[in-house]
């Protein structure tokens, strides 16, 4: 089970603090950051149990950071708007 989160954690020092805190509470989780991604991605993986999003969010927020779950499928609203624009431009 892998969960992916958007955060406002911007540097290695902040990431290390978050990882240390999470590992103390979830020692069996594999945890890493992708700070080069525009969403400052936090990935949490567990092969033993389901990742409890509420607990992960609570621990990161208690450190003073923003965090939210990234959906598996991004919203499609922008695709609908693009489709309507295409119809309007080319369907005349």
mmCIF file of C-alpha atoms in Angstrom:
data_model
loop_
_atom_site.group_PDB
_atom_site.id
_atom_site.type_symbol
_atom_site.label_atom_id
_atom_site.label_comp_id
_atom_site.label_asym_id
_atom_site.label_seq_id
_atom_site.Cartn_x
_atom_site.Cartn_y
_atom_site.Cartn_z
ATOM 1 C CA UNK A 1 0.000 0.000 0.000
ATOM 2 C CA UNK A 2 1.414 3.370 -1.050
ATOM 3 C CA UNK A 3 -0.034 6.749 -0.189
ATOM 4 C CA UNK A 4 1.145 9.990 -1.773
ATOM 5 C CA UNK A 5 0.754 13.418 -0.214
ATOM 6 C CA UNK A 6 1.265 17.043 -1.256
ATOM 7 C CA UNK A 7 3.166 19.053 1.372
ATOM 8 C CA UNK A 8 4.762 22.426 1.933
ATOM 9 C CA UNK A 9 7.972 20.802 3.168
ATOM 10 C CA UNK A 10 10.607 22.568 1.085
ATOM 11 C CA UNK A 11 14.058 21.486 2.214
ATOM 12 C CA UNK A 12 16.053 18.500 3.437
ATOM 13 C CA UNK A 13 16.102 19.668 7.055
ATOM 14 C CA UNK A 14 12.298 19.825 7.181
ATOM 15 C CA UNK A 15 12.023 16.479 5.372
ATOM 16 C CA UNK A 16 14.401 14.804 7.832
ATOM 17 C CA UNK A 17 12.343 16.109 10.755
ATOM 18 C CA UNK A 18 9.138 14.752 9.210
ATOM 19 C CA UNK A 19 10.691 11.381 8.367
ATOM 20 C CA UNK A 20 12.152 11.050 11.876
ATOM 21 C CA UNK A 21 8.765 11.787 13.432
ATOM 22 C CA UNK A 22 6.914 9.382 11.156
ATOM 23 C CA UNK A 23 9.460 6.572 11.615
ATOM 24 C CA UNK A 24 9.227 6.854 15.401
ATOM 25 C CA UNK A 25 5.505 6.238 15.133
ATOM 26 C CA UNK A 26 5.459 3.952 12.086
ATOM 27 C CA UNK A 27 8.756 2.021 12.059
ATOM 28 C CA UNK A 28 7.607 -0.426 9.369
ATOM 29 C CA UNK A 29 6.744 2.314 6.843
ATOM 30 C CA UNK A 30 9.044 3.151 3.949
ATOM 31 C CA UNK A 31 9.013 6.964 3.810
ATOM 32 C CA UNK A 32 10.571 9.371 1.322
ATOM 33 C CA UNK A 33 10.202 12.839 -0.147
ATOM 34 C CA UNK A 34 10.466 14.165 -3.666
ATOM 35 C CA UNK A 35 11.280 17.815 -3.014
ATOM 36 C CA UNK A 36 12.012 18.438 -6.693
ATOM 37 C CA UNK A 37 8.347 17.826 -7.517
ATOM 38 C CA UNK A 38 6.222 20.988 -7.497
ATOM 39 C CA UNK A 39 3.980 19.382 -4.850
ATOM 40 C CA UNK A 40 6.871 18.457 -2.510
ATOM 41 C CA UNK A 41 5.682 14.869 -2.505
ATOM 42 C CA UNK A 42 5.728 12.641 0.565
ATOM 43 C CA UNK A 43 5.404 8.909 -0.176
ATOM 44 C CA UNK A 44 4.512 6.462 2.555
ATOM 45 C CA UNK A 45 4.575 2.750 1.814
ATOM 46 C CA UNK A 46 3.656 -0.201 3.996
ATOM 47 C CA UNK A 47 3.716 -3.855 3.070
ATOM 48 C CA UNK A 48 2.337 -4.916 6.465
ATOM 49 C CA UNK A 49 -0.733 -2.741 6.897
ATOM 50 C CA UNK A 50 -2.860 -0.054 5.340
ATOM 51 C CA UNK A 51 -1.452 3.469 5.660
ATOM 52 C CA UNK A 52 -3.785 5.502 7.867
ATOM 53 C CA UNK A 53 -4.018 8.860 6.090
ATOM 54 C CA UNK A 54 -5.540 10.597 9.094
ATOM 55 C CA UNK A 55 -2.628 9.626 11.349
ATOM 56 C CA UNK A 56 0.036 10.601 8.803
ATOM 57 C CA UNK A 57 -1.689 13.946 8.247
ATOM 58 C CA UNK A 58 -2.007 14.519 11.994
ATOM 59 C CA UNK A 59 1.702 13.877 12.629
ATOM 60 C CA UNK A 60 2.822 16.186 9.809
ATOM 61 C CA UNK A 61 0.367 18.941 10.777
ATOM 62 C CA UNK A 62 1.544 18.687 14.410
ATOM 63 C CA UNK A 63 5.016 19.588 13.108
ATOM 64 C CA UNK A 64 3.485 22.757 11.629
ATOM 65 C CA UNK A 65 3.382 21.723 7.972
ATOM 66 C CA UNK A 66 0.623 21.547 5.379
ATOM 67 C CA UNK A 67 -0.212 18.115 3.986
ATOM 68 C CA UNK A 68 -3.001 16.635 1.887
ATOM 69 C CA UNK A 69 -3.592 13.338 0.136
ATOM 70 C CA UNK A 70 -3.016 13.417 -3.599
ATOM 71 C CA UNK A 71 -5.862 11.656 -5.393
ATOM 72 C CA UNK A 72 -5.094 8.593 -7.474
ATOM 73 C CA UNK A 73 -6.802 10.211 -10.443
ATOM 74 C CA UNK A 74 -6.488 13.975 -10.877
ATOM 75 C CA UNK A 75 -9.728 15.905 -11.331
ATOM 76 C CA UNK A 76 -10.971 15.878 -14.896
ATOM 77 C CA UNK A 77 -12.661 19.284 -14.849
ATOM 78 C CA UNK A 78 -9.854 20.888 -16.858
ATOM 79 C CA UNK A 79 -10.256 18.200 -19.546
ATOM 80 C CA UNK A 80 -13.961 18.973 -19.832
ATOM 81 C CA UNK A 81 -13.155 22.678 -20.273
ATOM 82 C CA UNK A 82 -10.505 21.831 -22.874
ATOM 83 C CA UNK A 83 -12.999 19.633 -24.744
ATOM 84 C CA UNK A 84 -15.632 22.393 -24.744
ATOM 85 C CA UNK A 85 -13.053 24.922 -25.944
ATOM 86 C CA UNK A 86 -12.019 22.562 -28.743
ATOM 87 C CA UNK A 87 -15.636 22.075 -29.809
ATOM 88 C CA UNK A 88 -16.187 25.840 -29.812
ATOM 89 C CA UNK A 89 -13.055 26.598 -31.805
ATOM 90 C CA UNK A 90 -13.228 23.790 -34.351
ATOM 91 C CA UNK A 91 -16.928 22.975 -34.477
ATOM 92 C CA UNK A 92 -17.969 26.155 -36.220
#
